[in-house]
Coordinates of C-alpha atoms and ligand atoms in Angstrom, one line a residue:
M1 CA -24.9 -3.2 -29.8
N2 CA -24.0 -0.3 -32.2
G3 CA -25.7 1.8 -29.0
K4 CA -23.3 0.2 -27.0
Q5 CA -20.5 1.1 -29.0
D6 CA -21.3 4.4 -29.1
L7 CA -21.4 4.4 -25.1
Y8 CA -17.7 2.9 -25.2
K9 CA -17.1 5.5 -27.7
S10 CA -18.7 8.5 -25.5
L11 CA -16.8 7.0 -22.6
G12 CA -13.6 7.0 -24.8
I13 CA -12.8 4.1 -26.1
D14 CA -12.5 3.3 -29.7
D15 CA -13.4 0.8 -31.9
D16 CA -10.0 -1.1 -32.4
V17 CA -9.7 -1.5 -28.8
L18 CA -13.6 -2.5 -27.8
N19 CA -13.2 -5.0 -31.0
Y20 CA -9.9 -6.3 -29.4
A21 CA -11.5 -6.9 -26.0
E22 CA -14.3 -8.5 -27.3
Q23 CA -12.9 -11.0 -29.9
K24 CA -10.8 -12.2 -26.4
L25 CA -13.7 -12.4 -24.5
T26 CA -15.1 -14.7 -26.5
E27 CA -12.4 -17.3 -25.6
L28 CA -13.2 -16.7 -22.2
N29 CA -16.7 -17.9 -22.1
E30 CA -16.3 -21.6 -21.0
R31 CA -13.9 -20.1 -17.8
F32 CA -16.5 -17.4 -16.7
L33 CA -19.4 -20.2 -16.8
R34 CA -17.1 -22.2 -14.3
I35 CA -16.5 -18.9 -12.0
D36 CA -20.3 -18.1 -12.4
D37 CA -20.8 -21.6 -10.7
T38 CA -18.5 -21.3 -7.9
A39 CA -20.2 -17.9 -7.3
E40 CA -23.8 -19.5 -7.4
Y41 CA -21.9 -22.3 -4.8
N42 CA -21.0 -19.9 -2.5
Q43 CA -24.0 -17.7 -2.4
L44 CA -26.0 -20.6 -1.4
K45 CA -23.5 -21.4 1.4
V46 CA -24.0 -17.8 2.2
L47 CA -27.8 -17.5 2.2
K48 CA -27.7 -21.4 4.4
A49 CA -25.8 -19.4 7.0
F50 CA -28.4 -16.8 7.1
H51 CA -30.9 -19.2 7.2
E52 CA -29.7 -21.5 9.7
C53 CA -29.0 -18.1 12.3
R54 CA -32.1 -16.6 11.7
V55 CA -31.0 -13.4 10.7
S56 CA -34.1 -11.1 11.5
E57 CA -34.7 -7.3 10.7
A58 CA -33.7 -6.4 14.2
C59 CA -29.9 -7.8 13.3
L60 CA -29.5 -4.9 10.9
Q61 CA -30.0 -2.1 13.7
G62 CA -26.9 -1.7 15.2
S63 CA -25.9 -0.5 18.6
S64 CA -24.5 2.4 20.6
G65 CA -22.2 2.8 23.5
Y66 CA -20.8 -0.8 25.3
G67 CA -22.8 -2.8 22.8
Y68 CA -24.1 -5.2 25.1
N69 CA -26.1 -7.8 24.0
D70 CA -25.9 -6.8 20.3
L71 CA -28.0 -9.4 18.9
G72 CA -26.7 -8.4 15.1
R73 CA -23.1 -8.4 16.0
D74 CA -23.6 -11.6 17.8
T75 CA -25.6 -13.1 15.1
L76 CA -23.4 -12.3 12.6
E77 CA -20.3 -13.7 14.4
K78 CA -22.6 -16.8 14.2
V79 CA -23.4 -16.6 10.2
Y80 CA -19.6 -15.9 10.3
A81 CA -18.7 -19.0 11.8
G82 CA -21.8 -21.1 9.6
V83 CA -20.1 -19.4 6.3
F84 CA -16.4 -20.6 7.2
D85 CA -17.3 -24.1 9.0
T86 CA -16.0 -22.6 12.2
E87 CA -16.2 -23.1 16.0
D88 CA -16.6 -19.6 16.6
A89 CA -15.7 -15.9 14.8
L90 CA -15.0 -12.5 16.1
V91 CA -16.1 -9.9 13.3
R92 CA -16.0 -6.4 14.1
P93 CA -15.8 -2.5 12.9
Q94 CA -13.5 -2.2 15.8
I95 CA -10.8 -4.1 14.0
T96 CA -9.6 -1.6 11.6
C97 CA -7.9 -3.5 8.7
G98 CA -6.5 -6.6 7.5
T99 CA -3.3 -5.7 9.6
H100 CA -5.0 -5.2 12.6
A101 CA -7.0 -8.8 12.4
L102 CA -4.0 -10.1 12.0
N103 CA -2.2 -8.6 14.7
V104 CA -4.9 -9.1 16.9
A105 CA -5.1 -12.8 16.2
L106 CA -1.1 -13.4 16.6
S107 CA -0.5 -11.1 19.2
S108 CA -3.3 -12.8 21.5
N109 CA -2.2 -16.0 20.9
L110 CA 1.3 -15.8 21.5
R111 CA 3.2 -15.7 24.5
P112 CA 6.7 -14.3 25.8
G113 CA 8.8 -17.5 24.7
D114 CA 6.9 -18.6 22.1
E115 CA 8.3 -18.7 18.5
L116 CA 6.1 -17.5 15.3
L117 CA 7.0 -19.5 11.9
S118 CA 6.0 -18.7 8.6
P119 CA 6.6 -21.6 6.2
V120 CA 5.9 -19.6 3.3
G121 CA 8.3 -17.1 2.9
K122 CA 8.2 -13.5 3.6
P123 CA 4.4 -12.5 4.8
Y124 CA 2.8 -9.2 4.1
D125 CA 5.1 -6.0 3.9
T126 CA 2.5 -4.5 6.5
L127 CA 3.5 -8.0 8.9
E128 CA 7.6 -7.2 8.7
E129 CA 6.5 -4.3 11.7
V130 CA 4.0 -6.7 13.4
I131 CA 6.0 -9.4 14.2
G132 CA 9.4 -7.1 14.2
I133 CA 11.1 -8.0 11.2
R134 CA 11.6 -4.5 10.6
E135 CA 12.0 -2.6 14.0
S136 CA 8.8 -1.3 15.3
C137 CA 7.1 -0.3 18.3
G138 CA 4.9 -2.6 19.7
S139 CA 6.2 -5.4 17.4
L140 CA 6.2 -9.1 18.9
K141 CA 9.7 -9.0 19.1
E142 CA 9.6 -6.7 22.0
Y143 CA 7.4 -8.6 23.7
G144 CA 9.8 -11.7 23.8
I145 CA 8.6 -13.5 20.8
S146 CA 10.6 -14.9 18.1
Y147 CA 10.3 -15.4 14.3
R148 CA 11.0 -17.9 11.7
Q149 CA 10.9 -18.3 8.5
V150 CA 11.3 -21.2 5.5
D151 CA 11.4 -19.5 2.2
L152 CA 9.7 -21.5 -0.5
K153 CA 11.4 -23.5 -2.9
P154 CA 12.5 -21.6 -5.9
D155 CA 9.6 -23.1 -8.3
G156 CA 7.3 -21.9 -5.4
S157 CA 6.6 -24.9 -3.4
F158 CA 6.6 -25.8 0.0
D159 CA 10.3 -26.7 1.4
Y160 CA 8.9 -29.3 3.9
V161 CA 12.7 -30.5 4.6
G162 CA 13.3 -26.8 5.8
I163 CA 9.9 -26.9 7.3
R164 CA 10.6 -30.1 9.6
D165 CA 14.0 -28.3 10.8
S166 CA 12.2 -25.2 11.8
V167 CA 9.3 -26.2 14.0
N168 CA 10.8 -27.0 17.6
E169 CA 9.7 -26.9 21.4
K170 CA 9.0 -23.2 21.0
T171 CA 6.9 -22.9 17.7
K172 CA 3.6 -22.1 19.1
L173 CA 2.0 -20.7 16.1
V174 CA 2.1 -21.2 12.4
T175 CA 1.1 -18.2 10.1
I176 CA 0.0 -18.9 6.4
Q177 CA -0.3 -16.4 3.7
R178 CA -2.6 -18.0 0.7
S179 CA -2.4 -14.8 -1.4
K180 CA 1.0 -13.9 -3.1
G181 CA -0.1 -9.9 -2.1
Y182 CA 2.6 -8.6 -3.9
Q183 CA 5.0 -10.8 -4.6
T184 CA 5.8 -13.3 -7.5
R185 CA 5.2 -16.7 -6.1
P186 CA 2.0 -18.6 -6.5
T187 CA -0.9 -17.8 -4.6
F188 CA -2.1 -21.2 -2.8
S189 CA -5.0 -23.4 -3.2
V190 CA -7.3 -24.2 -0.3
K191 CA -5.7 -28.0 -0.8
Q192 CA -2.2 -27.2 -0.8
I193 CA -2.9 -25.2 2.2
G194 CA -4.7 -28.2 3.4
E195 CA -1.8 -30.4 2.8
L196 CA 0.6 -27.8 4.4
I197 CA -1.4 -28.1 7.7
S198 CA -1.8 -31.6 7.6
F199 CA 2.3 -31.8 7.6
I200 CA 2.9 -29.5 10.1
K201 CA 0.4 -30.7 12.5
G202 CA 2.2 -34.3 11.8
I203 CA 5.4 -33.2 13.3
K204 CA 3.8 -31.2 16.2
S205 CA -0.4 -31.5 17.0
D206 CA -0.7 -28.8 19.0
V207 CA 0.8 -26.1 16.9
I208 CA -1.9 -23.4 16.3
C209 CA -2.0 -22.8 12.2
M210 CA -3.3 -19.4 11.0
V211 CA -4.4 -18.6 7.5
D212 CA -4.0 -14.9 6.4
N213 CA -7.0 -15.5 3.8
C214 CA -7.1 -11.5 2.5
Y215 CA -7.8 -11.6 -1.1
G216 CA -9.1 -15.4 -1.1
E217 CA -12.4 -15.8 0.1
F218 CA -15.1 -17.2 -2.3
V219 CA -12.5 -17.4 -4.7
E220 CA -13.0 -21.2 -4.1
I221 CA -15.6 -23.8 -3.1
S222 CA -14.2 -23.9 0.2
E223 CA -11.8 -22.2 2.5
P224 CA -8.6 -22.9 4.4
S225 CA -10.4 -23.2 7.7
E226 CA -12.6 -26.1 5.5
A227 CA -8.7 -27.6 5.5
G228 CA -7.5 -27.8 8.9
A229 CA -6.8 -23.9 10.1
D230 CA -7.2 -23.4 13.5
M231 CA -7.7 -19.7 12.7
M232 CA -8.6 -17.9 9.5
V233 CA -7.9 -13.9 9.1
G234 CA -9.1 -11.1 6.6
S235 CA -10.3 -7.7 6.0
L236 CA -14.2 -6.5 5.5
I237 CA -13.1 -4.1 2.7
K238 CA -11.6 -7.1 0.9
N239 CA -13.8 -9.9 -0.6
P240 CA -16.2 -10.6 2.5
G241 CA -17.2 -7.0 2.7
G242 CA -18.4 -7.2 -1.0
G243 CA -17.7 -3.6 -1.3
L244 CA -20.6 -2.3 1.1
A245 CA -18.4 -3.1 4.5
P246 CA -16.9 0.4 5.3
I247 CA -14.6 -0.7 7.6
G248 CA -14.1 -3.9 9.9
G249 CA -12.1 -7.0 10.0
Y250 CA -12.9 -10.8 10.9
I251 CA -11.1 -13.6 12.7
V252 CA -12.7 -17.2 12.3
G253 CA -11.6 -20.3 14.2
R254 CA -11.2 -22.8 17.0
K255 CA -13.1 -21.5 20.0
D256 CA -10.6 -20.7 22.8
C257 CA -8.4 -19.2 19.8
I258 CA -11.0 -16.7 19.1
E259 CA -11.6 -15.8 22.8
R260 CA -7.9 -15.2 23.5
A261 CA -8.6 -12.7 20.1
A262 CA -11.5 -11.4 21.9
S263 CA -9.6 -10.5 25.1
R264 CA -6.8 -9.1 23.0
L265 CA -9.2 -6.7 20.9
T266 CA -11.2 -5.3 23.9
S267 CA -9.9 -6.1 26.9
P268 CA -9.3 -9.1 29.3
G269 CA -12.7 -9.7 31.4
L270 CA -14.6 -8.2 28.8
G271 CA -13.7 -10.0 25.4
R272 CA -16.7 -10.4 23.1
E273 CA -19.4 -8.8 25.1
V274 CA -18.3 -5.1 24.5
G275 CA -18.0 -3.5 21.2
A276 CA -21.0 -1.7 19.6
S277 CA -22.1 -2.5 15.9
L278 CA -22.7 1.2 15.4
N279 CA -24.6 2.0 12.2
V280 CA -22.3 -0.3 10.0
I281 CA -23.9 -3.4 10.9
G282 CA -26.6 -3.6 8.0
S283 CA -23.8 -3.3 5.5
F284 CA -22.0 -6.2 7.2
Y285 CA -24.6 -8.3 6.2
Q286 CA -24.9 -7.1 3.2
G287 CA -21.5 -7.0 2.0
L288 CA -21.3 -10.7 3.1
F289 CA -24.6 -11.7 1.1
M290 CA -23.2 -9.6 -2.0
A291 CA -19.3 -11.0 -1.8
P292 CA -19.6 -14.3 -4.0
C293 CA -20.9 -12.5 -6.8
V294 CA -18.9 -9.2 -6.6
V295 CA -15.6 -11.7 -5.7
S296 CA -16.6 -13.5 -9.3
S297 CA -16.9 -10.0 -11.0
A298 CA -13.3 -9.4 -9.8
L299 CA -12.5 -12.7 -11.0
K300 CA -13.2 -12.0 -14.3
G301 CA -11.9 -8.7 -14.7
A302 CA -8.7 -10.1 -13.6
I303 CA -8.2 -13.1 -16.0
L304 CA -10.1 -10.5 -18.7
A305 CA -7.0 -8.2 -18.0
S306 CA -4.6 -11.2 -18.0
S307 CA -5.9 -11.7 -21.3
L308 CA -5.8 -8.4 -23.3
L309 CA -2.5 -7.7 -21.7
N310 CA -0.8 -10.8 -22.6
G311 CA -2.1 -10.7 -26.0
V312 CA -0.5 -7.5 -26.5
G313 CA 3.0 -8.9 -25.4
F314 CA 3.2 -8.2 -21.7
D315 CA 4.0 -10.9 -18.8
V316 CA 1.0 -11.4 -16.5
Y317 CA 1.2 -13.4 -13.9
P318 CA -1.0 -15.6 -13.4
K319 CA -1.5 -16.4 -17.1
P320 CA -5.0 -16.2 -18.3
E321 CA -5.4 -19.9 -18.5
T322 CA -4.1 -20.7 -14.7
I323 CA -6.7 -21.2 -12.6
R324 CA -7.1 -18.6 -9.9
H325 CA -6.7 -18.5 -5.8
D326 CA -7.2 -14.7 -5.3
I327 CA -8.6 -11.5 -7.3
I328 CA -5.0 -10.4 -8.2
Q329 CA -3.6 -10.1 -11.3
A330 CA 0.1 -8.8 -11.8
V331 CA 1.0 -7.2 -15.4
T332 CA 4.6 -6.7 -16.0
L333 CA 4.6 -3.2 -18.1
G334 CA 8.5 -3.1 -18.3
S335 CA 8.6 0.7 -17.7
A336 CA 7.9 3.6 -15.5
E337 CA 5.4 5.1 -18.2
G338 CA 4.0 2.0 -18.6
V339 CA 2.9 1.8 -14.9
I340 CA 1.6 4.8 -14.7
S341 CA -0.4 4.8 -18.2
F342 CA -1.4 1.7 -17.0
C343 CA -2.7 3.3 -13.5
K344 CA -4.3 6.1 -15.1
G345 CA -6.7 4.5 -17.3
I346 CA -7.9 2.7 -14.1
Q347 CA -8.2 5.8 -12.5
Y348 CA -10.0 7.5 -15.4
A349 CA -12.6 4.4 -15.4
A350 CA -13.3 4.7 -11.7
P351 CA -16.7 5.9 -10.4
V352 CA -15.1 8.7 -7.5
D353 CA -12.4 10.8 -8.8
S354 CA -12.7 9.9 -12.7
H355 CA -11.3 13.4 -13.4
V356 CA -8.0 13.0 -11.1
S357 CA -4.8 11.8 -12.3
P358 CA -2.8 9.7 -10.1
E359 CA 1.2 10.2 -9.8
P360 CA 3.7 8.3 -8.0
W361 CA 4.7 9.4 -4.9
A362 CA 6.8 7.9 -1.5
M363 CA 5.2 6.0 0.2
P364 CA 6.0 5.1 4.2
G365 CA 7.8 1.7 4.3
Y366 CA 8.5 1.6 0.6
D367 CA 11.8 1.9 -0.9
S368 CA 10.3 3.4 -4.3
D369 CA 7.6 6.0 -5.4
V370 CA 4.6 4.3 -5.9
I371 CA 1.1 4.9 -7.8
M372 CA -2.4 4.2 -6.7
A373 CA -5.5 4.7 -8.8
A374 CA -8.2 4.1 -6.7
G375 CA -11.9 6.1 -7.3
A376 CA -13.4 3.8 -4.6
F377 CA -16.8 4.6 -2.4
V378 CA -14.8 3.1 0.4
S379 CA -11.6 4.4 0.5
G380 CA -8.6 2.0 0.1
S381 CA -11.0 -0.5 -0.6
S382 CA -9.1 -3.3 -3.1
I383 CA -12.2 -5.1 -3.5
E384 CA -13.6 -2.1 -5.6
L385 CA -11.6 -1.5 -9.1
S386 CA -7.6 -0.5 -8.5
A387 CA -4.3 -0.8 -9.4
D388 CA -1.1 0.1 -8.1
G389 CA 2.8 -0.6 -8.4
P390 CA 6.1 0.4 -7.6
I391 CA 8.0 2.8 -9.5
K392 CA 10.9 0.2 -9.9
E393 CA 12.3 -2.5 -11.8
P394 CA 10.6 -4.9 -13.5
Y395 CA 7.7 -2.2 -13.1
T396 CA 4.8 -4.3 -12.2
V397 CA 1.6 -3.2 -11.5
Y398 CA -1.1 -5.1 -9.4
F399 CA -4.4 -5.3 -10.2
Q400 CA -7.4 -6.0 -8.5
G401 CA -11.2 -5.6 -7.7
G402 CA -14.4 -4.5 -9.7
L403 CA -17.8 -5.0 -7.8
T404 CA -19.7 -5.4 -11.1
F405 CA -18.0 -7.6 -14.4
P406 CA -19.2 -4.7 -16.5
H407 CA -17.4 -2.1 -14.6
A408 CA -13.9 -4.4 -14.1
K409 CA -14.3 -4.9 -18.0
Y410 CA -14.5 -1.2 -18.6
G411 CA -11.6 -0.8 -16.2
V412 CA -9.4 -3.2 -18.2
I413 CA -10.6 -1.9 -21.7
R414 CA -10.1 1.7 -20.3
A415 CA -6.3 0.8 -19.1
I416 CA -5.9 -0.8 -22.8
Q417 CA -7.1 2.5 -24.3
Q418 CA -4.5 4.8 -22.1
L419 CA -1.8 2.3 -23.1
K420 CA -2.6 2.5 -26.5
D421 CA -3.1 6.5 -26.3
D422 CA 0.2 7.0 -24.5
G423 CA 2.1 5.2 -27.3
I424 CA 2.8 2.3 -25.0
I425 CA 1.2 -0.4 -27.0
D426 CA 1.6 -0.7 -30.6
P427 CA -1.6 0.0 -32.4
K428 CA -1.3 -3.2 -34.8
S429 CA -1.0 -5.3 -32.0
L430 CA -4.7 -4.7 -31.7
K431 CA -6.0 -6.2 -34.7
V432 CA -8.4 -8.8 -34.5
Ligands
PLP1 C1 -4.4 -6.6 2.5 C2 -3.4 -7.7 3.0 C3 -3.2 -7.4 4.5 C4 -3.4 -6.3 5.1 O1 -4.7 -5.8 5.2 P1 -5.0 -4.3 5.2 O2 -6.4 -4.5 5.5 O3 -4.0 -3.5 3.9 O4 -4.2 -3.8 6.5 C5 -2.4 -8.6 4.6 N1 -2.5 -9.7 4.2 C6 -2.5 -9.8 2.6 C7 -1.8 -11.1 1.6 C8 -3.4 -8.8 2.1 O5 -3.7 -8.8 1.1

């Protein structure tokens, strides 16, 4: 134990901060056991799909050129379909990110004259340009696809009356974002999403229900695809890539939906038959295999952050005791200095670029400066320890990721230390 304390000290953590963290951690033991249980369940679920699809050494080799008869790619897509209990799957390095995956799923399954409905309020920032909520080159709007949105009720619940009134003869596809993303609304449980989908199918049975599952994979023991979603979409540099996939996205779901997506991703006529898996396919398999435990580490890190920061007086969302449905932790630090200090702490804890200091800067698509802390093996990966926040009221920072729990723990402790060193938190509040 002493050796560990010394090592923490050599990594910049003083005794008061460490003791405070260790004390708070003891209160979380039971929570963490339940998270381990979920990880165990999901690990077995993933392994079972590997076995059933007969994953072999040959699957890990990859292909080049057109990628015809790519055993690794085709088998991996069967594994994803097995894990998420869907008819089919598209899992490709040619899907460049989560936004791209969502764009492929939407633009391939909608036709001119159709309407897209979001019954859960405003979608993720980057989707605004995909849909054409903000004018953008190539948006769905340019192709004559209209959009309608029903906001959540003030308490964060679904506005069922508003949704019923909004489904019309043009409504073709419903997009449901599971995670709150960078908003302050609850993240939906799989059960809630299932109820919403049943309600919508009750109004119009042939509407396609798509779930944006980013940040949600393996947080619970079931996924929205098992609760009635026709399509589910996510990024491989978040949860299901397990920190190992260097690029990629997935779309899983009904056979006809996936076929349309494949024809759009590559070309009509070629569909899923082309698309070489290159040298990354091994990391897709290994990343998926690791993902349940990586997600559990990130979840524990988020809960620890919530507990430690709430304990020194900051508003946190979700609260430490709240059951989680995604891996994101929001912390309202109340000042620009607080946001910057927190992000510095996370950056200094990174395995890569720990010696650089993050600064706020103007990013395209944002109306204020944004600060980001990330020293990741995969650029921009947010299943790795990371934090970001806009420099504006109410000065909230979003924290997520951590490939191992000891690293997530150190990151959170390092951020507390930074807040203390910068005079943002009162040292007296750390006394246990
Ligand atoms: C990250 C995210 C996206 C977009 O993914 P990118 O890989 O950043 O393009 C979409 N929706 C949600 C909820 C996300 O968290």
